[in-house]
Coordinates of C-alpha atoms and ligand atoms in Angstrom, one line a residue:
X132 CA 8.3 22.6 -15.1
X133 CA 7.2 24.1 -18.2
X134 CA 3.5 24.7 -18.7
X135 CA 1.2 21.8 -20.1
X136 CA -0.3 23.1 -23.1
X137 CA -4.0 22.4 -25.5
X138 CA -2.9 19.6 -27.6
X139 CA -1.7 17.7 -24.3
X140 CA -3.7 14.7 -23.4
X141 CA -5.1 14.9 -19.7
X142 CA -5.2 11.7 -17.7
X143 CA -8.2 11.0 -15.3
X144 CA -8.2 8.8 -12.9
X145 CA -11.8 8.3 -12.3
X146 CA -14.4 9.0 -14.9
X147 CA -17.3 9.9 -12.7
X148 CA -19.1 13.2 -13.1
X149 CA -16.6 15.2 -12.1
X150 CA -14.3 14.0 -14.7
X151 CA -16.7 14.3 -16.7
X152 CA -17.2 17.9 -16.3
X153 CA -13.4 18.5 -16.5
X154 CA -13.2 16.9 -19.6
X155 CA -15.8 18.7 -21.0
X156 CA -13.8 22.3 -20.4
X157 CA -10.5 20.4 -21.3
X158 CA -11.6 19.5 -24.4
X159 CA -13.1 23.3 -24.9
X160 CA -9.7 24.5 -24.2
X161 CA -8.3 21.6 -27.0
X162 CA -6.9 19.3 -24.5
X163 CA -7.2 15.5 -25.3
X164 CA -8.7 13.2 -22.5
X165 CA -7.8 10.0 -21.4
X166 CA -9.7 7.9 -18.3
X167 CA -9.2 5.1 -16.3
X168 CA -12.6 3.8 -14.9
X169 CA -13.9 -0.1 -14.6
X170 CA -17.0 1.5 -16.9
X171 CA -15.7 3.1 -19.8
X172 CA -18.9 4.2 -20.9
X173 CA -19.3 5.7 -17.6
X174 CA -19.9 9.8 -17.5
X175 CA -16.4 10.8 -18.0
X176 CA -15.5 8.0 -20.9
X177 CA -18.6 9.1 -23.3
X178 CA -17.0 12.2 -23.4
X179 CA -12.8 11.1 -23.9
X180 CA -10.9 10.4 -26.7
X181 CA -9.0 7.4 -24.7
X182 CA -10.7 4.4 -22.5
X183 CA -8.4 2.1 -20.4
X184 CA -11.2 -0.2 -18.4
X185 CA -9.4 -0.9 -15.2
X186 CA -10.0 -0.9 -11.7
X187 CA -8.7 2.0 -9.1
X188 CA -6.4 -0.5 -7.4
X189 CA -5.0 -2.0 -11.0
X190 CA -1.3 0.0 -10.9
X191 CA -0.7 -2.1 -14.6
X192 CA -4.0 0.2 -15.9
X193 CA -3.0 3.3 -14.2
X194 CA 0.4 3.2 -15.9
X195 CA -0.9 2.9 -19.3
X196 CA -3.0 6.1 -18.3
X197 CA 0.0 7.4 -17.3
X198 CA 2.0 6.4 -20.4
X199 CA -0.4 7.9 -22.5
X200 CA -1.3 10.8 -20.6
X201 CA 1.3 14.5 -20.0
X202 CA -0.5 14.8 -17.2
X203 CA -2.6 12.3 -14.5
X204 CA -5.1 14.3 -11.9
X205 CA -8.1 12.3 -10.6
X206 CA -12.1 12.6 -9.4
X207 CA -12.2 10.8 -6.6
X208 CA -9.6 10.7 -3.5
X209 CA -10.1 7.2 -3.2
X210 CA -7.3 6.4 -5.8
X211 CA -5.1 4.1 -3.5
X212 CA -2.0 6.0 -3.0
X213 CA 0.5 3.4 -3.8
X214 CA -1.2 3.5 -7.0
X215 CA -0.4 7.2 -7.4
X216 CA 3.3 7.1 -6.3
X217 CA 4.4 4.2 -9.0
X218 CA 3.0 6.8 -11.6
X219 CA 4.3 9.5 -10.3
X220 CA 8.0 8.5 -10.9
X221 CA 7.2 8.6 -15.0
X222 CA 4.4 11.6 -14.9
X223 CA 2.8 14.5 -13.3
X224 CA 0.3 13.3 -11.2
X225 CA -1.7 16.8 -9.5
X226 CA -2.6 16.3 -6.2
X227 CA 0.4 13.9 -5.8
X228 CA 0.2 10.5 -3.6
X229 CA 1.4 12.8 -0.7
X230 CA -1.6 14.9 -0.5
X231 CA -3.7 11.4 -0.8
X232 CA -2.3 9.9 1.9
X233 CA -3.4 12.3 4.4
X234 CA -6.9 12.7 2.8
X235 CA -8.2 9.7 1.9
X236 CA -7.7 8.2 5.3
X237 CA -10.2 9.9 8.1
X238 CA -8.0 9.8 11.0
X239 CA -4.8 10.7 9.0
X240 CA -7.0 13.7 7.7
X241 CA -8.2 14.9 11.4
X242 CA -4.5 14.5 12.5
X243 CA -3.3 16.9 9.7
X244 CA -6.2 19.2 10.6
X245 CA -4.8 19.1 14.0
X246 CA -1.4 19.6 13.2
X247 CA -2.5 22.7 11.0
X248 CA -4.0 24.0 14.2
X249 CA -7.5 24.5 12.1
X250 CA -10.9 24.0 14.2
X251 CA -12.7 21.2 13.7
X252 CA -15.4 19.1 15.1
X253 CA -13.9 16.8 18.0
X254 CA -12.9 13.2 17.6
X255 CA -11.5 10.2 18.5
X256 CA -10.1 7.0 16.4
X257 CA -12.0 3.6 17.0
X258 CA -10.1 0.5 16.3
X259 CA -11.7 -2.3 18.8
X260 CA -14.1 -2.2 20.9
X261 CA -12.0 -0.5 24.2
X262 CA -11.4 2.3 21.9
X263 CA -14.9 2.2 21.0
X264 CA -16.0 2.1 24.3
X265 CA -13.3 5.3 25.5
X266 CA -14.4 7.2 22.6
X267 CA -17.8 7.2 23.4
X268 CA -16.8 8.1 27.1
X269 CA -15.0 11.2 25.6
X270 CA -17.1 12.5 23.0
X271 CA -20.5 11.7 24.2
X272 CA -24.0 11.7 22.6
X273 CA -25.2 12.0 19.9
X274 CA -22.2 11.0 18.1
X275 CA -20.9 10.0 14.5
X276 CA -18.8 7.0 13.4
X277 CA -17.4 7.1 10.3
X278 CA -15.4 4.8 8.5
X279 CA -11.8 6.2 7.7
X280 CA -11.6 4.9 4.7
X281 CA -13.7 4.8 1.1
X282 CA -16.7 7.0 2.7
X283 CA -19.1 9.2 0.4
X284 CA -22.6 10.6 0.6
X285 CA -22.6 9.9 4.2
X286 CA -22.0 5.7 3.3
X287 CA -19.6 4.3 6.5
X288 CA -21.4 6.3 8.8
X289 CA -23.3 5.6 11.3
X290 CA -25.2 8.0 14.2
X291 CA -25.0 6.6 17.4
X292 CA -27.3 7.9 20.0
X293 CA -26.5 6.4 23.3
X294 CA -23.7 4.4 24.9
X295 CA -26.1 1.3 24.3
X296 CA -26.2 1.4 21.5
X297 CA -22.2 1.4 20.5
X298 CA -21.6 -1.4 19.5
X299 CA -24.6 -1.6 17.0
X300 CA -23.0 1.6 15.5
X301 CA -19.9 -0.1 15.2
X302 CA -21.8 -3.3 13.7
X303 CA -23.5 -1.3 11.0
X304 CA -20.3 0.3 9.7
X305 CA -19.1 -3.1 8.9
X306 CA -16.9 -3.0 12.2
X307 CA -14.1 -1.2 10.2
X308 CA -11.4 1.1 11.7
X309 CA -13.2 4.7 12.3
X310 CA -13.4 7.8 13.7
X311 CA -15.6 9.1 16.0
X312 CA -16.6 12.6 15.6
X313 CA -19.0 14.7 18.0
X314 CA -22.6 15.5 16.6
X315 CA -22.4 19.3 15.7
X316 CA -25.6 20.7 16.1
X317 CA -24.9 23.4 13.1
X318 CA -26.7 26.8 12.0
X319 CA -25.8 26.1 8.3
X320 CA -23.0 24.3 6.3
X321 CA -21.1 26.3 3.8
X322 CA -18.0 25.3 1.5
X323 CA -14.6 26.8 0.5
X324 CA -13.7 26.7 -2.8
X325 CA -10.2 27.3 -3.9
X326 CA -7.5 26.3 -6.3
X327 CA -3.8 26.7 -6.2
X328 CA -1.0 26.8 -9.1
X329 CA 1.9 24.8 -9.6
X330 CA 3.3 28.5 -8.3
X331 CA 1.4 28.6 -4.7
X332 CA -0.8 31.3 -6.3
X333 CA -4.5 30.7 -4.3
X334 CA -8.0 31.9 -5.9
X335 CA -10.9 31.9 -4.1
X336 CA -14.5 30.6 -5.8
X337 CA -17.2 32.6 -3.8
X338 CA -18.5 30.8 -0.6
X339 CA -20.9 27.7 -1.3
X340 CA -24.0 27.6 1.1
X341 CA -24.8 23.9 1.5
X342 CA -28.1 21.9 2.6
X343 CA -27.9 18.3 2.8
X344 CA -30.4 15.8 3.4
X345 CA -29.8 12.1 4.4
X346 CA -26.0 13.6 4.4
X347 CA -26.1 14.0 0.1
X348 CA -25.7 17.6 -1.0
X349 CA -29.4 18.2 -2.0
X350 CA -28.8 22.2 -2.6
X351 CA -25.7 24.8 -3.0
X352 CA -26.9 28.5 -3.0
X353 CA -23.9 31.2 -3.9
X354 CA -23.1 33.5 -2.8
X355 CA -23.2 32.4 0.7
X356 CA -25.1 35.2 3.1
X357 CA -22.4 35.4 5.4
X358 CA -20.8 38.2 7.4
X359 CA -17.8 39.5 5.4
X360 CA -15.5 38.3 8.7
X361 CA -16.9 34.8 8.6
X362 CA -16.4 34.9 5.0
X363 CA -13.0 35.9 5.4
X364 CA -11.9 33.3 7.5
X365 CA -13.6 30.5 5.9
X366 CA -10.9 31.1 3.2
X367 CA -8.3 31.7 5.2
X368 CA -8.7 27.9 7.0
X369 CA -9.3 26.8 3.5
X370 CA -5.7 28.4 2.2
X371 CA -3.8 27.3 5.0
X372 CA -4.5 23.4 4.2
X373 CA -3.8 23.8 0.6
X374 CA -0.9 25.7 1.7
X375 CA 0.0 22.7 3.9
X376 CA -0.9 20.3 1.8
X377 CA 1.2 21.4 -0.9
X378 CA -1.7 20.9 -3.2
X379 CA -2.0 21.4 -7.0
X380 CA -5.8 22.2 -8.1
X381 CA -9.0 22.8 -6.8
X382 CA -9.6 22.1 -3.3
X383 CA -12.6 22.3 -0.8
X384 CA -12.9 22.8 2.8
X385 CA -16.6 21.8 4.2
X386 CA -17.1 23.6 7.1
X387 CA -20.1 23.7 9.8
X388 CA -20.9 27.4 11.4
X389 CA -21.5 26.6 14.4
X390 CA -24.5 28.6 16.1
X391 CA -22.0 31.2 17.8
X392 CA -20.8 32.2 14.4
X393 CA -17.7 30.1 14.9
X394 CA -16.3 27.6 11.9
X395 CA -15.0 24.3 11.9
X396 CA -14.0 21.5 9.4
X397 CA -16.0 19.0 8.8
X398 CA -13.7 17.6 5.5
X399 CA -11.4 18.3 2.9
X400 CA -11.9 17.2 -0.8
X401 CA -8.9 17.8 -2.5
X402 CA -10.6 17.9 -6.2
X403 CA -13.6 20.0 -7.6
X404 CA -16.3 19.6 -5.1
X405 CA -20.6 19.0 -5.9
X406 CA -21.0 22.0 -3.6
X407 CA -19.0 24.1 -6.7
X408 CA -21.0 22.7 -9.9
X409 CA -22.9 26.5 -9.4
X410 CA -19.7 27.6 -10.9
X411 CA -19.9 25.5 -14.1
X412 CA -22.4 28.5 -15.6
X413 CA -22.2 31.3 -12.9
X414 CA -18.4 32.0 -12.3
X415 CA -16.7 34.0 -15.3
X416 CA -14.0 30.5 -14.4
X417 CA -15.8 27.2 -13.6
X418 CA -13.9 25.4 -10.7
X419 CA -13.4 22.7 -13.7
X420 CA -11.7 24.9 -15.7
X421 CA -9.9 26.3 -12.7
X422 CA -9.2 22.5 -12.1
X423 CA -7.2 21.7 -16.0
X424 CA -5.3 25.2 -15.0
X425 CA -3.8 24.6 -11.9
X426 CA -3.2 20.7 -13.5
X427 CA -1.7 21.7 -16.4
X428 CA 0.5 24.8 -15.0
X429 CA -1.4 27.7 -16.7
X430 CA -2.0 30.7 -14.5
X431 CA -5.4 30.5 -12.8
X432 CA -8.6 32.2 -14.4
X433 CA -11.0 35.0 -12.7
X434 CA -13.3 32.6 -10.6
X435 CA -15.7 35.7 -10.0
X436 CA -19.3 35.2 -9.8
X437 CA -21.3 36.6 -12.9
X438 CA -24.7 36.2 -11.4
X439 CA -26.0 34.5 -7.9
X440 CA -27.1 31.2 -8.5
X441 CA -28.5 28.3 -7.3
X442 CA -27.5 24.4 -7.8
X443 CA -30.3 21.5 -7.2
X444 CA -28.8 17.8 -6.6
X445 CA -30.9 15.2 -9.4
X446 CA -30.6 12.1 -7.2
X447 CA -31.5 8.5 -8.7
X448 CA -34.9 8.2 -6.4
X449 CA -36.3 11.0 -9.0
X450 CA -36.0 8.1 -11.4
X451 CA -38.3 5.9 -9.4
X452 CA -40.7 5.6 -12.0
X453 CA -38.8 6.2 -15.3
X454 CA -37.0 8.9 -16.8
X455 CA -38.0 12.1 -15.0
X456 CA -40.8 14.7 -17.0
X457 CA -38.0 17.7 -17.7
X458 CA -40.8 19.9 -18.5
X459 CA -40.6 21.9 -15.0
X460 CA -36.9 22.7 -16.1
X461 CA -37.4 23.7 -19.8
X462 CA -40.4 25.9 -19.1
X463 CA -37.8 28.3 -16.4
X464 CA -35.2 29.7 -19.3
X465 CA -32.6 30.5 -16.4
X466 CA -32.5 27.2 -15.2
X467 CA -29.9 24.7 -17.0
X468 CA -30.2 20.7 -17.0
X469 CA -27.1 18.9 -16.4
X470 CA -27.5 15.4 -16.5
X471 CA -24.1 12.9 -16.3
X472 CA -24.9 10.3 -18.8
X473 CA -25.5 7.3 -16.3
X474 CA -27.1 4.5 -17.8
X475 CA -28.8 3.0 -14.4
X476 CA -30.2 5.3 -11.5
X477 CA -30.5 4.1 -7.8
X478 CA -31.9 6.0 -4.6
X479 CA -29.1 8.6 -3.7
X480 CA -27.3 8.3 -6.7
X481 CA -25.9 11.7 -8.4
X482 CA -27.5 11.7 -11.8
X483 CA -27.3 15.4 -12.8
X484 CA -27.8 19.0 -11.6
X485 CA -30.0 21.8 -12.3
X486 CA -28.5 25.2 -11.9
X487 CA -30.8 27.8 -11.7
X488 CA -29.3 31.5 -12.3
X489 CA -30.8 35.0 -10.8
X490 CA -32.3 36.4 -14.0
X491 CA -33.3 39.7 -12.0
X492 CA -36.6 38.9 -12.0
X493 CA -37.8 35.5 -10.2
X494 CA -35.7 34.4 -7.2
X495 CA -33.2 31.2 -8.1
X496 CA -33.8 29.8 -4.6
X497 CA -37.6 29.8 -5.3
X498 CA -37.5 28.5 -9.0
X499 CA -35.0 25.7 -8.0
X500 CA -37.7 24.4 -5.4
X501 CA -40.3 24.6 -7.8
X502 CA -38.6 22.9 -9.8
X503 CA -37.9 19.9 -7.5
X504 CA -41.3 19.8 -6.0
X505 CA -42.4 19.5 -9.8
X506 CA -39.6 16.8 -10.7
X507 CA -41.0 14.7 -7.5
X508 CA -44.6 15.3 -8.2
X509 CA -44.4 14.8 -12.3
X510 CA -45.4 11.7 -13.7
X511 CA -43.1 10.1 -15.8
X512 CA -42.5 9.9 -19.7
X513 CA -41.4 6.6 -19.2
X514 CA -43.6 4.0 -17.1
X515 CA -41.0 1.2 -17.4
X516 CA -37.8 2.1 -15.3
X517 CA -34.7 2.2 -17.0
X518 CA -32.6 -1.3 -17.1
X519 CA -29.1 -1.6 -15.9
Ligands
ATP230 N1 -20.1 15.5 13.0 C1 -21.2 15.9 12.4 N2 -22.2 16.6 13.0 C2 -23.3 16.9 12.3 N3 -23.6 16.6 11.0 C3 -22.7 15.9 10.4 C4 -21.4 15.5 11.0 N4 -20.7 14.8 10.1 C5 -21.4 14.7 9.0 N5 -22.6 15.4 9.1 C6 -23.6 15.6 8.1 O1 -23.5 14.6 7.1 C7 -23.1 15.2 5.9 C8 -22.1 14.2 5.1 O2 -21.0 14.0 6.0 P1 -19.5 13.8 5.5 O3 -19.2 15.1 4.7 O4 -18.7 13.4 6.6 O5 -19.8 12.6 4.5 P2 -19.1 12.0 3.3 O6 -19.6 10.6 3.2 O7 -17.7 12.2 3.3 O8 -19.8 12.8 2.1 P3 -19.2 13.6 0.9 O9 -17.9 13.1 0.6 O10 -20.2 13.3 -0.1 O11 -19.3 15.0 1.4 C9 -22.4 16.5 6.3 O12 -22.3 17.4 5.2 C10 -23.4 16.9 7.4 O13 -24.6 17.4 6.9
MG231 MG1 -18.8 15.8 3.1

């Protein structure tokens, strides 16, 4: 197929940040955006040319996205499937239903992993309460249930500790079908960032180095310190499920190092990835612009790194007290706010980014926790908290 050229309108399913951001290089590159979201004011719509309000599982909405659209590509694998495969019969839709199937269910995700012969942390499905109970026999404790569908910033997940305490585990995740994956007691996490034509041509984003807390991305450093080998084969496992996958776009494979150097998978994302927002002001390529590439058929662009940097999570709970005092970020010129557009913030939400760049002078690690020990210590501009 022919490639999808500026001018095109770009479907989104999803207008989240990550839409959001896409659209905002799509529309640099003269592409016209459409999204689907239930908020059409949400962060992706303030920036689109075309709203349809609608909800993920509404296939009536998603069509009219699709009818309007020369392309459909999403921010979230959490589009049903089904939803995916009636519009696929009318228009491009990059990653396809296929590729959605396997992700956005847990245990159909672990078995492709498995199939693929990539390592990964060990697991077990849970489905009533004797599988529960033989799980916990065979992958001991600590251990992690997580639900296999419709999980995000660790929500559907619960640690379990002892065999005691099972079925409380179970409870608190809503007692939905799960998997239950061994507690990996990890030297670091780092990230895989890749995209892949229409053509099978793969490019690589340098490694992402990733520290959560509460299990939400709190900071991404790149690039990652890691040996060139380790390096090497984090991209490898990461190109061999795209490969697999048959996927279209920019793709990311989470992955623990274990404290013996070795790798394993915790996930796949089959989108652009949190843990690759350094890119949107460090990489000569951002992985969004990468992203409307691959979507749209265009050869891929140079997803070099121009200068290290470093990529601080704004979660709601900084909003605690009212809009946050930016000073701290305007008084550091190499570090740059992005903020989402979302009109109400709640502990954990994602409500922007600050990426801080290596000037040569001051190190971006350093400024970036200044800048959040500031943000969290700063009183704010506003003392009423915003509504919504
Ligand atoms: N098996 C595990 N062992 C140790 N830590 C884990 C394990 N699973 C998850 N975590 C921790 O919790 C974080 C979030 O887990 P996971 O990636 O499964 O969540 P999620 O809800 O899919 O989040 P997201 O989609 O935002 O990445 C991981 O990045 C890691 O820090
Ligand atoms: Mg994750």
């Amino acid at each position: 197929m022919s490639a999808i050229l500026p001018g095109a309108t770009i479907g989104f399913l999803g207008g989240g940040q990550l839409a959001r951001m896409m659209a905002l290089e799509a529309r640099r590159m003269g592409y016209r955006i459409a999204i689907l979201d239930p908020d059409p004011d949400g962060p992706a719509g303030q920036v689109a040319d075309h709203c349809i309000e609608g909800s993920f599982d509404d296939v009536d909405a998603a069509q009219r996205l699709a009818e309007h659209s020369q392309v459909v590509t999403l921010d979230t694998e959490h589009i049903p499937a089904e939803v995916l495969e009636r519009i696929e019969k009318t228009t491009p839709v990059r990653p396809s239903a296929d590729v959605l199937r396997i992700i956005q269910d847990r245990l159909n995700q672990r078995r492709f992993i498995e199939a693929q012969g990539a390592p990964q942390v060990r697991w077990a499905a849970v489905s009533d309460p004797e599988s529960l109970k033989e799980a916990g026999e065979s992958i001991g404790f600590p251990c992690i249930l997580k639900t296999r569908r419709s999980g995000y910033d660790g929500k559907g997940q619960a640690r379990i500790e002892r065999a005691t305490d099972l079925a409380d585990g179970w409870e608190a995740i809503g007692k939905a079908p799960a998997v239950m994956e061994a507690f990996v007691d990890f030297d670091r996490e780092i990230s895989t960032l890749l995209a892949r034509g229409v053509d099978g041509e793969i490019r690589f984003h340098p490694l992402a180095h990733n520290d959560h807390r509460h299990h939400i991305l709190h900071i991404s450093r790149a690039p990652a310190d890691v040996p060139p080998e380790m390096a090497r084969q984090a991209q490898e496992i990461g190109e061999g499920l795209a490969t697999a996958l048959g996927h279209i776009g920019m793709i990311a494979a989470e992955l623990f190092v274990k404290r013996d150097g070795s790798l394993l998978v915790n996930e796949i994302a089959p989108r652009t990835h949190n843990s690759g927002h350094y890119t949107f002001g460090a990489c000569v390529t951002s992985q969004f612009e990468q992203h409307v590439r691959a979507t749209c058929g265009l050869p891929l662009g140079d997803p070099s790194l121009q200068r290290p940097a470093v990529m601080l999570n704004l979660l709601g709970d900084l909003w605690s007290g009212g809009e946050p005092d930016w000073t701290s970020v305007w008084s550091h010129p190499s570090a740059h706010l992005h903020l989402y557009g979302k009109a109400s913030a709640r502990p954990g939400r994602k409500m922007g980014h600050v990426l801080v760049v290596d000037d040569g002078k001051n190190d971006p690690g350093a400024v970036a926790e200044k800048i959040y020990q500031d943000l969290q210590g700063a009183a704010p501009r506003a003392s009423v908290a915003r509504a919504g």
